[in-house]
Structure formats: C-alpha cells, structure tokens
CSV table of C-alpha atoms in Angstrom, one decimal:
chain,number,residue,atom,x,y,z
A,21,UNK,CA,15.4,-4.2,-17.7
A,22,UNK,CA,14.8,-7.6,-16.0
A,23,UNK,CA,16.3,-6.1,-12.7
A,24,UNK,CA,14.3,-3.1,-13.0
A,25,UNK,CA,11.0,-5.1,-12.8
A,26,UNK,CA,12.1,-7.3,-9.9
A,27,UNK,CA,12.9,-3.9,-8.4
A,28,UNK,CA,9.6,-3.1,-9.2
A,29,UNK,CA,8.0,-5.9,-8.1
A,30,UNK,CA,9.9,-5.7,-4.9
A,31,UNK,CA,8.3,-2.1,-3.4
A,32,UNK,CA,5.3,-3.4,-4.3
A,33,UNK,CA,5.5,-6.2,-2.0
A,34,UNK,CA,7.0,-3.9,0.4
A,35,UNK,CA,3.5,-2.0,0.0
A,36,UNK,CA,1.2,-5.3,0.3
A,37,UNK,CA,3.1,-5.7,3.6
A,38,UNK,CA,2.3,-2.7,4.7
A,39,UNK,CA,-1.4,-2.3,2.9
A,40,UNK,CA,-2.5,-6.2,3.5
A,41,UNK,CA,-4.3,-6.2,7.0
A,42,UNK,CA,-5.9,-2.7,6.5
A,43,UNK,CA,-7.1,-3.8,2.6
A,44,UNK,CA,-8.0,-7.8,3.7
A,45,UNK,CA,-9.7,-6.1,7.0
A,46,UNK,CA,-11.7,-3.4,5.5
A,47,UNK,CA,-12.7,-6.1,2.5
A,48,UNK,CA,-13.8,-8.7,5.2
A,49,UNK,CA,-15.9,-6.3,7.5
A,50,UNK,CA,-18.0,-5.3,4.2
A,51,UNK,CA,-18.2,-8.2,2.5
A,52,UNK,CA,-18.1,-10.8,5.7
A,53,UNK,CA,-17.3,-14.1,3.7
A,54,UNK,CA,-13.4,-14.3,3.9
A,55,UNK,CA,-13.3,-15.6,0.4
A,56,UNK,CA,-14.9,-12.9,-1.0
A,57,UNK,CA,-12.9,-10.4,1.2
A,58,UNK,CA,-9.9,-12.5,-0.3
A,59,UNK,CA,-11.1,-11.6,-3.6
A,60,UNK,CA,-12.0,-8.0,-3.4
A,61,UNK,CA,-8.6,-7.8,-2.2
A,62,UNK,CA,-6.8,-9.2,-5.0
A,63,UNK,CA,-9.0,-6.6,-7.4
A,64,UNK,CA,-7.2,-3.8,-5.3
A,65,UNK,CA,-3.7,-4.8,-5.0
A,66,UNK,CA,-4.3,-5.5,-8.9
A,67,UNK,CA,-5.4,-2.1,-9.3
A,68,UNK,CA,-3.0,-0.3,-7.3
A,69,UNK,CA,-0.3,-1.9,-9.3
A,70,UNK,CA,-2.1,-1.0,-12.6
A,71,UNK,CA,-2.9,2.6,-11.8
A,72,UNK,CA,0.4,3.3,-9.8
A,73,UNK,CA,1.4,5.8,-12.1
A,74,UNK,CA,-1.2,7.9,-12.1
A,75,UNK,CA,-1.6,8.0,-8.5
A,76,UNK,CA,-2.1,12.0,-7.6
A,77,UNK,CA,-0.2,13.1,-4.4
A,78,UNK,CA,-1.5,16.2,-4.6
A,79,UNK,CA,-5.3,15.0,-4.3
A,80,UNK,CA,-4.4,13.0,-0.9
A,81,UNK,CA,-2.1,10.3,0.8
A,82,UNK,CA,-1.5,6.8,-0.4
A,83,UNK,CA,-2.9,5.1,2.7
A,84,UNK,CA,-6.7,7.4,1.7
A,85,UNK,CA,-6.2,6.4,-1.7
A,86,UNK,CA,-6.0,3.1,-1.3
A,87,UNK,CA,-8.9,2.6,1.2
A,88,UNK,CA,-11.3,5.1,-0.9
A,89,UNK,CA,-10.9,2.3,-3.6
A,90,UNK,CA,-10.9,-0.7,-0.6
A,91,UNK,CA,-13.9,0.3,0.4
A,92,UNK,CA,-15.5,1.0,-3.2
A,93,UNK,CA,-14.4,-2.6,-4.6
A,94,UNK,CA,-16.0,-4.2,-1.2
A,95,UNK,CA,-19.4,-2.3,-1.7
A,96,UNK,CA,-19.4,-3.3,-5.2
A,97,UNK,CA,-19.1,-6.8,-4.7
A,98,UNK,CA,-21.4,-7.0,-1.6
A,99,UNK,CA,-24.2,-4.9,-4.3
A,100,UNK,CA,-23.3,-7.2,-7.3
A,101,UNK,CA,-26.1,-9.9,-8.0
A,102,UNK,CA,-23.3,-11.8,-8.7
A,103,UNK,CA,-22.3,-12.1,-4.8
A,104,UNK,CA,-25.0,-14.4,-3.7
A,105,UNK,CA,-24.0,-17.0,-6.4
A,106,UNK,CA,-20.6,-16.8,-5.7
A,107,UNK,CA,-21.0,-16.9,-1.5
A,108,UNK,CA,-22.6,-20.2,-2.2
A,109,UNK,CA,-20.1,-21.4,-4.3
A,110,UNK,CA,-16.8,-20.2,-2.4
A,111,UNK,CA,-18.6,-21.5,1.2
A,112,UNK,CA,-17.0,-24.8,0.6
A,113,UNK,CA,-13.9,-23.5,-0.2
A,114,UNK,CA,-13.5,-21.3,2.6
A,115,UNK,CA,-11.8,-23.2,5.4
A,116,UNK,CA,-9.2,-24.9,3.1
A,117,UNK,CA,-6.7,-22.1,3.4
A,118,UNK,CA,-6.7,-19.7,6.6
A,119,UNK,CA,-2.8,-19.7,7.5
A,120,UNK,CA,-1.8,-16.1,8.1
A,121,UNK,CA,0.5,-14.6,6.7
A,122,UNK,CA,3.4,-13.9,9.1
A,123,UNK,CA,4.8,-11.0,6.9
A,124,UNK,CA,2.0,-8.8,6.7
A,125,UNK,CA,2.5,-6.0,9.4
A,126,UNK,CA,0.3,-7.5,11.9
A,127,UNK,CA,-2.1,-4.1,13.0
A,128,UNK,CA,-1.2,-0.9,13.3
A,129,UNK,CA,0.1,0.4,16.3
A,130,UNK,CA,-2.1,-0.1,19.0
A,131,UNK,CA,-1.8,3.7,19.6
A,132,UNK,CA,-3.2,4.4,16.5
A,133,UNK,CA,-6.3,2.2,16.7
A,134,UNK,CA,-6.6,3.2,20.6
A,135,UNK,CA,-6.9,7.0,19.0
A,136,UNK,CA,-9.7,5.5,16.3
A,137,UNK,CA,-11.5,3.9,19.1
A,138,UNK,CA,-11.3,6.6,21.8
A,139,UNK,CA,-12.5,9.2,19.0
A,140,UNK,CA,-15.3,7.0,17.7
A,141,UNK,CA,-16.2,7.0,21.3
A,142,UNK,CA,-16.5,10.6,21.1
A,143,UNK,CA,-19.4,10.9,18.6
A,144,UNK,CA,-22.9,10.9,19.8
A,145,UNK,CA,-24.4,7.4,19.0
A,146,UNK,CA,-26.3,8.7,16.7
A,147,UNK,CA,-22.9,10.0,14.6
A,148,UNK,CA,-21.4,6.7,15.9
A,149,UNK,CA,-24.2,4.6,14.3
A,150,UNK,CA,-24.7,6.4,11.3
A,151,UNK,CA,-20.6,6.1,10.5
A,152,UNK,CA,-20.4,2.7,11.0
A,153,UNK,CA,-23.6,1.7,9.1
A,154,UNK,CA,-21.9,4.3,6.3
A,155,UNK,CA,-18.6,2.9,6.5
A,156,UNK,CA,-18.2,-0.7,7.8
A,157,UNK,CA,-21.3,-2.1,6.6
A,158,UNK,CA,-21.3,0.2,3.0
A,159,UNK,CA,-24.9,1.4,3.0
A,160,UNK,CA,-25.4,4.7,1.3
A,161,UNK,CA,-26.5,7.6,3.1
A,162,UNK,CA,-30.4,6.6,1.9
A,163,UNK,CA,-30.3,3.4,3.5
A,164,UNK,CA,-29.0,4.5,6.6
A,165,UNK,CA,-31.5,6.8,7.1
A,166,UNK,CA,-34.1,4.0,6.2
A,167,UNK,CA,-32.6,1.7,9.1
A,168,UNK,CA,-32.3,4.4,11.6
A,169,UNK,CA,-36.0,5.9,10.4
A,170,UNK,CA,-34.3,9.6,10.0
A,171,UNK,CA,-35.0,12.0,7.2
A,172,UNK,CA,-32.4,12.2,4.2
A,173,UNK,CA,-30.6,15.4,5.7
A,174,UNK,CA,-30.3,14.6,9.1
A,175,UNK,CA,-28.2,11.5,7.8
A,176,UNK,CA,-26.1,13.8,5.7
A,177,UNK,CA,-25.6,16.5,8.8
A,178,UNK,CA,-25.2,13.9,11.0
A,179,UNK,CA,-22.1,11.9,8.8
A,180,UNK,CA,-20.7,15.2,8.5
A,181,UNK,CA,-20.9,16.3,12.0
A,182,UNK,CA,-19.4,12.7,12.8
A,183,UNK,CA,-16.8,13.3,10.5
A,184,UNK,CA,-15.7,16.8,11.9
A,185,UNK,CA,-15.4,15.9,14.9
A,186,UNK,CA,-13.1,12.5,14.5
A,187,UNK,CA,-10.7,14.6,12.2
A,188,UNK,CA,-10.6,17.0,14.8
A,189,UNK,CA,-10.3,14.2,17.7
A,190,UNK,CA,-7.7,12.7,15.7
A,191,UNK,CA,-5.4,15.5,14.6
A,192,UNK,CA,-6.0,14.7,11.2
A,193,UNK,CA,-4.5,17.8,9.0
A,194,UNK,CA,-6.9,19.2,6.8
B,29,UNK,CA,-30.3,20.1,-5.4
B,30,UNK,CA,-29.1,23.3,-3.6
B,31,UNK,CA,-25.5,24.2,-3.1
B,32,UNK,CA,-25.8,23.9,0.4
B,33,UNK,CA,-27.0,20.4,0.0
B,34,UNK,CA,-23.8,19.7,-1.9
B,35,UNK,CA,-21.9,21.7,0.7
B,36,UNK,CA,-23.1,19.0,3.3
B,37,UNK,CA,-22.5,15.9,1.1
B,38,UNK,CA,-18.8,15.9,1.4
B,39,UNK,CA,-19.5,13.3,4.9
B,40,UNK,CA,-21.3,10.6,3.2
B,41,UNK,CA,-19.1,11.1,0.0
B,42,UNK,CA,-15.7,10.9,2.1
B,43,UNK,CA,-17.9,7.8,3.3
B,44,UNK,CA,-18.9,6.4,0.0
B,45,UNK,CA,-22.1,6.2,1.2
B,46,UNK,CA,-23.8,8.5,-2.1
B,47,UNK,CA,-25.2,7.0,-5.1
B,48,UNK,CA,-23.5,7.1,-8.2
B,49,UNK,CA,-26.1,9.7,-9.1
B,50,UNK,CA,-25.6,12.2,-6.3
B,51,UNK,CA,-21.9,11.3,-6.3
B,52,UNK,CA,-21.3,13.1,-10.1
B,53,UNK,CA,-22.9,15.7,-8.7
B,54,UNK,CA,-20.9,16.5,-6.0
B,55,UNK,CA,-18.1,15.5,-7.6
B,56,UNK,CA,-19.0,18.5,-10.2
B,57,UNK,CA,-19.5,20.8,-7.6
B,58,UNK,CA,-16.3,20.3,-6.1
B,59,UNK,CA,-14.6,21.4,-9.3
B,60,UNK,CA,-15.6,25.2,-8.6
B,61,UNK,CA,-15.7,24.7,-4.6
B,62,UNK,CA,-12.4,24.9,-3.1
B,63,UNK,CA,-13.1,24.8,0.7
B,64,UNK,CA,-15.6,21.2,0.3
B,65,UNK,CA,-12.7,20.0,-1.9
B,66,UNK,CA,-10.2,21.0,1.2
B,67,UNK,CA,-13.2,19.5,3.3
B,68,UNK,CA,-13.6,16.0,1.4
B,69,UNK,CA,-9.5,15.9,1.2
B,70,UNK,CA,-9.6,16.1,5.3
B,71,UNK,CA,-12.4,13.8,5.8
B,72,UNK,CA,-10.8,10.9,3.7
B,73,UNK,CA,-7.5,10.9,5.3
B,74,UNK,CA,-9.8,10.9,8.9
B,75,UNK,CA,-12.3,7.6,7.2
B,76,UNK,CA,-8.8,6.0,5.9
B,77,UNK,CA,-8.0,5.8,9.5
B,78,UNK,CA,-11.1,3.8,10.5
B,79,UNK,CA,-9.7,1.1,8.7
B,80,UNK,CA,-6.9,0.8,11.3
B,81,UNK,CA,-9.6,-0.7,14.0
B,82,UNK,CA,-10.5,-3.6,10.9
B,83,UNK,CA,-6.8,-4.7,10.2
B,84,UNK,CA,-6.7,-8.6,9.7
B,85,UNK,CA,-4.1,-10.5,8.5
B,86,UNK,CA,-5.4,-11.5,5.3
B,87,UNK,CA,-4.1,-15.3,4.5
B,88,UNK,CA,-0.8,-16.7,2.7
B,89,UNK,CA,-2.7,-17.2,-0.2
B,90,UNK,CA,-3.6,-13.4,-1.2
B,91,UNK,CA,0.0,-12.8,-1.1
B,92,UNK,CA,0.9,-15.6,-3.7
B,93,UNK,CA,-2.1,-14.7,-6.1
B,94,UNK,CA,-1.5,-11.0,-5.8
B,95,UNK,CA,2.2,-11.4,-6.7
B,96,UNK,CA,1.8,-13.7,-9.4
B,97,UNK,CA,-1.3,-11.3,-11.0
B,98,UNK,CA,1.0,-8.2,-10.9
B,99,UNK,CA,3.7,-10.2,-12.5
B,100,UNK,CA,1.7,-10.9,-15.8
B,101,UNK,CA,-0.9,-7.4,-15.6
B,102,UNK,CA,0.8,-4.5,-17.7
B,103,UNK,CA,1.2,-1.2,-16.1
B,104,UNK,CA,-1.0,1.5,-17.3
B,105,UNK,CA,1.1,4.3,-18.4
B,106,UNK,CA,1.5,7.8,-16.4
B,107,UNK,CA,-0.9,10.5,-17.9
B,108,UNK,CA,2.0,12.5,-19.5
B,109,UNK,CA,2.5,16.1,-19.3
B,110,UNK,CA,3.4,17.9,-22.1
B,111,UNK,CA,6.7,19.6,-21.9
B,112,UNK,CA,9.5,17.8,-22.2
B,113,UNK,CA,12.0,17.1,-19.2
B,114,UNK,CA,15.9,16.9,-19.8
B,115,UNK,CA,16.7,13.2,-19.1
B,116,UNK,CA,17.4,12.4,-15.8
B,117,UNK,CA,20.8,10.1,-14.6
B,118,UNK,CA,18.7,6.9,-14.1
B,119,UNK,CA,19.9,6.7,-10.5
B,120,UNK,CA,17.6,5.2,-8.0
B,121,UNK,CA,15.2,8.2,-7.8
B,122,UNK,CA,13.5,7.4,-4.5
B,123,UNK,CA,16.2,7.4,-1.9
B,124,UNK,CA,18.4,10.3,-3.6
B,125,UNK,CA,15.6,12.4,-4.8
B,126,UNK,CA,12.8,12.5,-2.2
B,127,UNK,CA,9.8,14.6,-3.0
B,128,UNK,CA,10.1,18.2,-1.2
B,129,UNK,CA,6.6,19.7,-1.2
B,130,UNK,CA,4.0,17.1,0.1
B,131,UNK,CA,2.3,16.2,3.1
B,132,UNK,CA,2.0,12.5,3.0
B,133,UNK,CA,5.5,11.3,1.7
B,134,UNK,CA,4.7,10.7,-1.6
B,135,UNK,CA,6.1,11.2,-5.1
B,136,UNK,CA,4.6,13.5,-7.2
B,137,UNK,CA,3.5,12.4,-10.5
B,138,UNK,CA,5.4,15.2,-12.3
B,139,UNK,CA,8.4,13.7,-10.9
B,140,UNK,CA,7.9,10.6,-12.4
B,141,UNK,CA,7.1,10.6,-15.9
B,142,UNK,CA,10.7,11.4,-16.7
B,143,UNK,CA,12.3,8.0,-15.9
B,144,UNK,CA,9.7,5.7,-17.1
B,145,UNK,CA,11.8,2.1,-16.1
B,146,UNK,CA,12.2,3.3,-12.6
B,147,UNK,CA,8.2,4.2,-12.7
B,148,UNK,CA,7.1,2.2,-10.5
B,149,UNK,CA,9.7,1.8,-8.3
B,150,UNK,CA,9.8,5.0,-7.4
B,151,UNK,CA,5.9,5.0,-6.8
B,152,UNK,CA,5.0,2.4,-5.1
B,153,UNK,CA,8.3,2.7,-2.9
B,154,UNK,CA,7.2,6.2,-2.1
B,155,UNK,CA,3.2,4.8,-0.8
B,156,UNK,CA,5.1,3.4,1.4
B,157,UNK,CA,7.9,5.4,2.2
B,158,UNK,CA,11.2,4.8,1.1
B,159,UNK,CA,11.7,1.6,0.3
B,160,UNK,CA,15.0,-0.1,0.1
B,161,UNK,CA,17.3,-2.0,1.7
B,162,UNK,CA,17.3,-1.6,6.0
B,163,UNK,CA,20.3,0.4,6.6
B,164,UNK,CA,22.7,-1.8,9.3
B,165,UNK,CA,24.2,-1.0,11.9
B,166,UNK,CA,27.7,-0.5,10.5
B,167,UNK,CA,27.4,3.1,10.8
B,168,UNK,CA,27.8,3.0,14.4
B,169,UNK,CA,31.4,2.8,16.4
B,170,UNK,CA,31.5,-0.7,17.7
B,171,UNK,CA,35.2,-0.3,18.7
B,172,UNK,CA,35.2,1.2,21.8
B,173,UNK,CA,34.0,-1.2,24.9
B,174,UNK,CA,34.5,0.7,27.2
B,175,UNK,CA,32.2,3.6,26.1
B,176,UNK,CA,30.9,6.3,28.0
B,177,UNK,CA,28.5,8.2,25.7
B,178,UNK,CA,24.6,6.0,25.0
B,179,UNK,CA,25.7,6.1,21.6
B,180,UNK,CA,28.8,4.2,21.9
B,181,UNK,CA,27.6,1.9,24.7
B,182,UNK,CA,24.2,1.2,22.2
B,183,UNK,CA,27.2,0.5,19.3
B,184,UNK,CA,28.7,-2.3,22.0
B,185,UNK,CA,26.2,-3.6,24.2
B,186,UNK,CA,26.2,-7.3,24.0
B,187,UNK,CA,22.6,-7.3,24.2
B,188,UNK,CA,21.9,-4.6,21.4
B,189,UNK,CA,19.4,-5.6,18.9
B,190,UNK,CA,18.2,-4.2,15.6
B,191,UNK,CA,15.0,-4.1,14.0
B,192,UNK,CA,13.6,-3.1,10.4
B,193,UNK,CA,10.6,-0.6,10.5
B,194,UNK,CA,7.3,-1.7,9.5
B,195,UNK,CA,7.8,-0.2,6.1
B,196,UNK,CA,10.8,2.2,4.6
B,197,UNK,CA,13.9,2.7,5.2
B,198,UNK,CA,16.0,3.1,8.2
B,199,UNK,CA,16.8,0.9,11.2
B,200,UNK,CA,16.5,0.7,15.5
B,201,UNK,CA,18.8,-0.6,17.7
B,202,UNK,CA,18.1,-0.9,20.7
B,203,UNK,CA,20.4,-2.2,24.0
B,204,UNK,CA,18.2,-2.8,27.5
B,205,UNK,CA,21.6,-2.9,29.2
B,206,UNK,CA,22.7,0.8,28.5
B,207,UNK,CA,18.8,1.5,28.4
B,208,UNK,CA,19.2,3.7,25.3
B,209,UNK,CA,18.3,3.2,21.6
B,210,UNK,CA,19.6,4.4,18.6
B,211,UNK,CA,17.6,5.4,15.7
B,212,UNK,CA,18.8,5.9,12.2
B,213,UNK,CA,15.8,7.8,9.7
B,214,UNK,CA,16.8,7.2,6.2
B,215,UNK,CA,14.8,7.6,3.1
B,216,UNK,CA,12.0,10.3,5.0
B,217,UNK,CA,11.0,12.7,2.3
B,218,UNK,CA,12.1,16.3,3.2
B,219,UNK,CA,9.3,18.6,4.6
B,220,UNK,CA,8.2,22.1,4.2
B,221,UNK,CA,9.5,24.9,6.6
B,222,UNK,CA,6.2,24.7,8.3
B,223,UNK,CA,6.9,20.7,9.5
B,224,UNK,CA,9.2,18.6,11.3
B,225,UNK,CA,9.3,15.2,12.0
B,226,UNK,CA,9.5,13.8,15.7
B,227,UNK,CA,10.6,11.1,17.5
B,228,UNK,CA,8.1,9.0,19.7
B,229,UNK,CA,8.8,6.2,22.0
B,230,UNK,CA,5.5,4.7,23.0
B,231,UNK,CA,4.7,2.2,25.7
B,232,UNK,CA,1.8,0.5,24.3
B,233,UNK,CA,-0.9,3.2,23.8
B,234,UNK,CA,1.3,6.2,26.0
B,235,UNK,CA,3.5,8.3,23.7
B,236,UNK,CA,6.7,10.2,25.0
B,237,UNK,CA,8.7,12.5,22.6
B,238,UNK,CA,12.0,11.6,22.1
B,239,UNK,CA,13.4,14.4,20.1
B,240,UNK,CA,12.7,16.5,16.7
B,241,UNK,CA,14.4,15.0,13.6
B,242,UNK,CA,16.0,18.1,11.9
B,243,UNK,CA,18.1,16.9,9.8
B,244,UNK,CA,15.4,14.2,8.5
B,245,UNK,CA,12.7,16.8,8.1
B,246,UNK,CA,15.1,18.3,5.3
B,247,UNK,CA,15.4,15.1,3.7
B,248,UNK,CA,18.8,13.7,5.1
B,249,UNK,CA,19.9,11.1,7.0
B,250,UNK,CA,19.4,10.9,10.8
B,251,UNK,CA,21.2,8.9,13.8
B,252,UNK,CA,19.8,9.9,16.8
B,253,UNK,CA,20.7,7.8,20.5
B,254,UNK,CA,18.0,8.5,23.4
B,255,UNK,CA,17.5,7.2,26.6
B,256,UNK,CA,14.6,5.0,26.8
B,257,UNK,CA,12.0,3.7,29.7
B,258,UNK,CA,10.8,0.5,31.1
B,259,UNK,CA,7.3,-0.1,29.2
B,260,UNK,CA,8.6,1.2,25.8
B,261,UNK,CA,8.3,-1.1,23.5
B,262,UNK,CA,7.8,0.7,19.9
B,263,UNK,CA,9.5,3.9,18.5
B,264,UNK,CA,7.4,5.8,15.9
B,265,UNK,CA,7.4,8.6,13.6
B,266,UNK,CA,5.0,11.9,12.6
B,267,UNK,CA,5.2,14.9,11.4
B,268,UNK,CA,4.1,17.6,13.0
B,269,UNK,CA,4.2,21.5,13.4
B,270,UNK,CA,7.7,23.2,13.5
B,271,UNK,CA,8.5,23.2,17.0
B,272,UNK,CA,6.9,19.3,17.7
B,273,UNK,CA,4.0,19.1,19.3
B,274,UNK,CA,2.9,17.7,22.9
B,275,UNK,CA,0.8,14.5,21.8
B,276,UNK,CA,1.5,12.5,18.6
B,277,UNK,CA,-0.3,13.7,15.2
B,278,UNK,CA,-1.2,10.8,13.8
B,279,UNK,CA,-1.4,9.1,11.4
B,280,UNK,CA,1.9,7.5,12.5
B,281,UNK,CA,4.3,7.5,9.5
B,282,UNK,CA,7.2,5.3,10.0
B,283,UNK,CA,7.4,3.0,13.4
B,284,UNK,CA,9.5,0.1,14.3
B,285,UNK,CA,9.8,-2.0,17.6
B,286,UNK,CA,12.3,-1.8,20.4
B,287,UNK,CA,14.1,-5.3,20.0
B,288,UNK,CA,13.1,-8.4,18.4
C-alpha cells in the first residue's frame, strides 16, 4: 500500500515536470507578482491531484484541462479583494527564492511556440488584441470591449473569429 | 439572450472571459447543443496552446510545497458507475492496458474505477503519457562492431547517446558518427483506425518526417533507426491522419532531444 502511494506520488511528479512552466507561466502572466503566480500554482497542482479521478477524457485532453483551471485559479486571485493585501505583503518576500528549477521541462518545443506565435500573427489586431486582453491579461469579454470602446457582440464575434482561425492555423483537431 | 448569442459565446467562454452569469448559461445551452459543445471542445485544446508562448520555469520552491501538499491532501474519490466490474489482476494498468479510443492519450474514467490503489497512478501517468521507467538501451545488439546496418552501428557507436523524453515512456539514442538515431516508442496509447502516430525530426523550428509508427499507433512497442541531418536537434511525436501528414499536427505529444 505504501509502494502504491509512492508510485502515485511518483507520475505525479512526472506530470508537474511536464505541467510546471506552462501552469507557473500562465499564473505569472495573469497575476504578474511571481509570488502570487507561485501560489496560484500550488492551488492547481493541489487540485489536479485531488480531482485526478474524476478527470473526463472524453470532455478534452489533459494539457486543456489543466490550463482551463490555470487560467481560472489566476483570474480569481487577480479579482479577489484579497490580492491587493496580499501583493503588499508577499513584495518583500519575493526575491528570497528565484532558483529555477532544473527539472521542469524548460519550454516547449520551440516548434510549438513558433506555430502559437506565427498563428497569433495571423489574426487581425483587432482578434489579436481582443485574445490577449481575454486570455493573458483575464478580462472578461465586457471589459475588453470597454478598453477597446467596441460594442458587447463585436467582442464576442471577434474572440470567436480569432479563435477559428488559430485552431485552424494550428491544426488543432476539432 | 437569443440562441444565436449563445451560439457565439463559445470564444470568450473557451477564453474564460464570461461572467459567472452568462457562463451558466451557456454552459446550459451546451447541454442540448452538440455542434457549440464540439465547438468549445476545439477552441480549448487551440487556447491550451497559448500557454506554450508563457512557459516559465516556475522556482525550486513550488516543487517542494506542491509535493509535500499532495503528500498529506486526500484524494477525492472517482464518481462511480454503477455496475459492477469483475476484478481486475492489479497489474500495472498503464503500460499493459493503454486506453484504445481517445484522442489525447488519456485514460478513461470508466477504466479506472475498477482498481482503486492503482487510481492514480494510472491517471496521472496517463496526463502525461505513459509514465514509467525510460526503457534502456539493452534492447539493441551491441555485439557486433563491425556493423553494417544504422541500427547496429547506432547499437555500437562509441559516441551513441541516449536521452529520456520530456515526459512518458520510451527512449533516443542517438550516434553523430553513423549519423542515425534510434528511437524506441513505448507506453503510446493505441489509436483509432482513423490515426497514426509519426515520427518527426526537427531542426529547431523546421520539421522533417521520419517515418509512421505502426506498430505504436496500435499500442505496442516501437524501435525504429533513421538517418538523421545536420541541424536536427529534437525528435518529436504526433498523431495524425492515417497515411501521416506533410507538416506536423500539433500539439506535439511525446519529444525528446538528439543527445545530451
């Protein structure tokens, strides 16, 4: 039984290795202070492991499963009223550890992110902005549209839109 | 809100860039709308992608919290299906019993529920495809020095090196001097009729297909020995249409370097 759990234990870390850079990188774009991102990274790994059995295959792929619930955890926190008192209080704290960790698979392939770059360099810059403002900032669709000073639908069309055409530029099987 | 409101929502949702509010909605929607589910499904694999161009290496210290969390957080059990499964030899389910119907490598929860100590295990292993030991290079005839054939001058080269992938099973090695590499695919789940796996080798961003993985796209093992360029520096994995395709479809499953 013992074994069995350091089994257990063991393909999980296999997954952090795999999971770390994407999760830590995702967290840190959204929520900017690397503690924080430290943090909301932590609450995923913890919930992966927790919810690992009822992981649904059949819904999607691992890798979208896990950065649907990245990219919730990081919006959360960067929405929280919480955040501000805790940015002030983790500043100090923030340079006392920032060794990499050597394990972690460094990036993905370059090819891959060359194919995420050269696709996002397909959109119109409208798409383009919308999508990152959506994505890598975590404003809803409202408060994009309030930034860029579009109407409500255009916003939606224009995420969707975006979103076609970088599955399509990608190869992304739907 | 109209249905072809809901119809267009699917972007910002893959996005999670609704309100909770206009979220449920669509999230109710979905559950009589079988094309925006297909939609949403196809959108979230393309925004888990996006994440590639953020990747960080996170510090030392998430490692060591995360690991000692898990290590005192209880799992939450598997929402169980009914009917009851014969018992199951408890074997290690995830290299001998790969899943045989999915797209993304991954064990069905049905699957699981049966062996409840090899739970997670055989879940998380499967997120990340395969997941035990790197198979060596032991399988290869290193007795023969004077070899003829790639494989058996790979299996001698003084200068042959082998490398792990970046997650699963399976190993490379790879000799400069006989300018060939062989790669063994162990652990790949089997794939539908409709699918293959193939073999890249890619010189930073410029992909050339090696070969098709038969024998791995039906769930077995794989050696395969092919000659490589100057400029290659990574071997990767995808699955594809039967037949292979021209250019890679990402996302790239399984990859591992040429040498160390």
């Amino acid at each position: 039984m013992r074994l069995t759990a350091l089994g257990q234990e063991a393909a999980f870390e296999k997954l952090y290795d795999a999971f770390a850079a994407r999760v830590f990188g995702l967290a840190r774009r959204i929520v900017r202070d690397p503690s924080q991102a430290e943090e909301v990274a932590q609450e995923v790994f913890l919930e992966i492991w927790r919810r690992a059995s009822r992981f649904d295959a059949g819904k999607g792929s691992a890798t979208s499963w896990i950065m649907t619930l990245t990219h919730a955890r990081s919006v959360d926190r960067v929405r929280s009223a919480q955040a501000a008192t805790d940015r002030d209080l983790k500043v100090a704290q923030a340079s006392t550890e920032r060794d990499v960790d050597s394990v972690v698979e460094a990036v993905e392939s370059a090819f891959e992110r060359k194919a995420v770059q050269r696709c996002l360099g397909t959109l119109t810059d409208l798409q383009r902005e919308s999508i990152t403002l959506a994505y890598y900032s975590g404003y809803t669709y409202r408060e994009v549209a309030e930034l860029l000073t579009a109407p409500l639908p255009t916003i939606k069309t224009r995420l969707r839109d975006g979103l076609i055409r970088l599955r399509d530029c990608l190869g992304v099987a739907t | 809100m109209s249905t072809a409101d809901l119809h267009l929502d699917t972007g910002a949702m893959a996005l999670g860039a609704l309100p909770d509010d206009e979220a449920a909605a669509v999230q109710a929607h979905l559950q009589t709308c079988e094309s925006c589910t297909a939609e949403l499904a196809g959108f979230r694999e393309t925004v888990a992608m996006l994440a590639a161009v953020s990747a960080e290496v996170p510090p030392t210290s998430l490692r060591r919290t995360v690991m000692a969390q898990i290590a005192v957080t209880a799992q939450l059990p598997p929402l169980m299906t009914p009917t009851a499964a014969p018992a199951e030899p408890p074997t290690d389910a995830v290299v001998t019993e790969p899943p045989t119907d999915l797209p993304d490598n991954v064990v069905p929860l049905r699957r699981w529920y049966r062996r409840p100590a090899a739970l997670v295990a055989a879940a998380v292993a499967a997120l990340v495809i395969g997941g035990g030991a790197v198979i060596g290079i032991n399988q290869l005839d290193q007795g023969d020095q004077t070899a003829q054939t790639p494989e058996q001058c790979v299996a001698a080269a003084a200068d042959r090196q082998t490398t792990a992938p970046a997650a699963g099973q399976g190993s490379v090695v790879y000799a400069p001097s006989c300018g060939a590499v062989t790669v063994d695919v162990s652990g790949l789940p089997d794939l539908p009729d409709d699918q293959t796996y193939q073999l890249w080798a890619l010189a930073g961003t410029q992909p050339r297909s090696l070969d098709l993985l038969p024998d791995a796209s039906a769930g077995e093992s794989q050696l395969v020995t092919k000659p490589t360029q100057p400029g290659e520096d990574l071997v990767a994995i995808t699955v594809e249409p039967a037949g292979g395709s021209p250019t890679p479809t990402l996302p790239i499953i399984w990859q591992a370097k040429l040498g160390a």
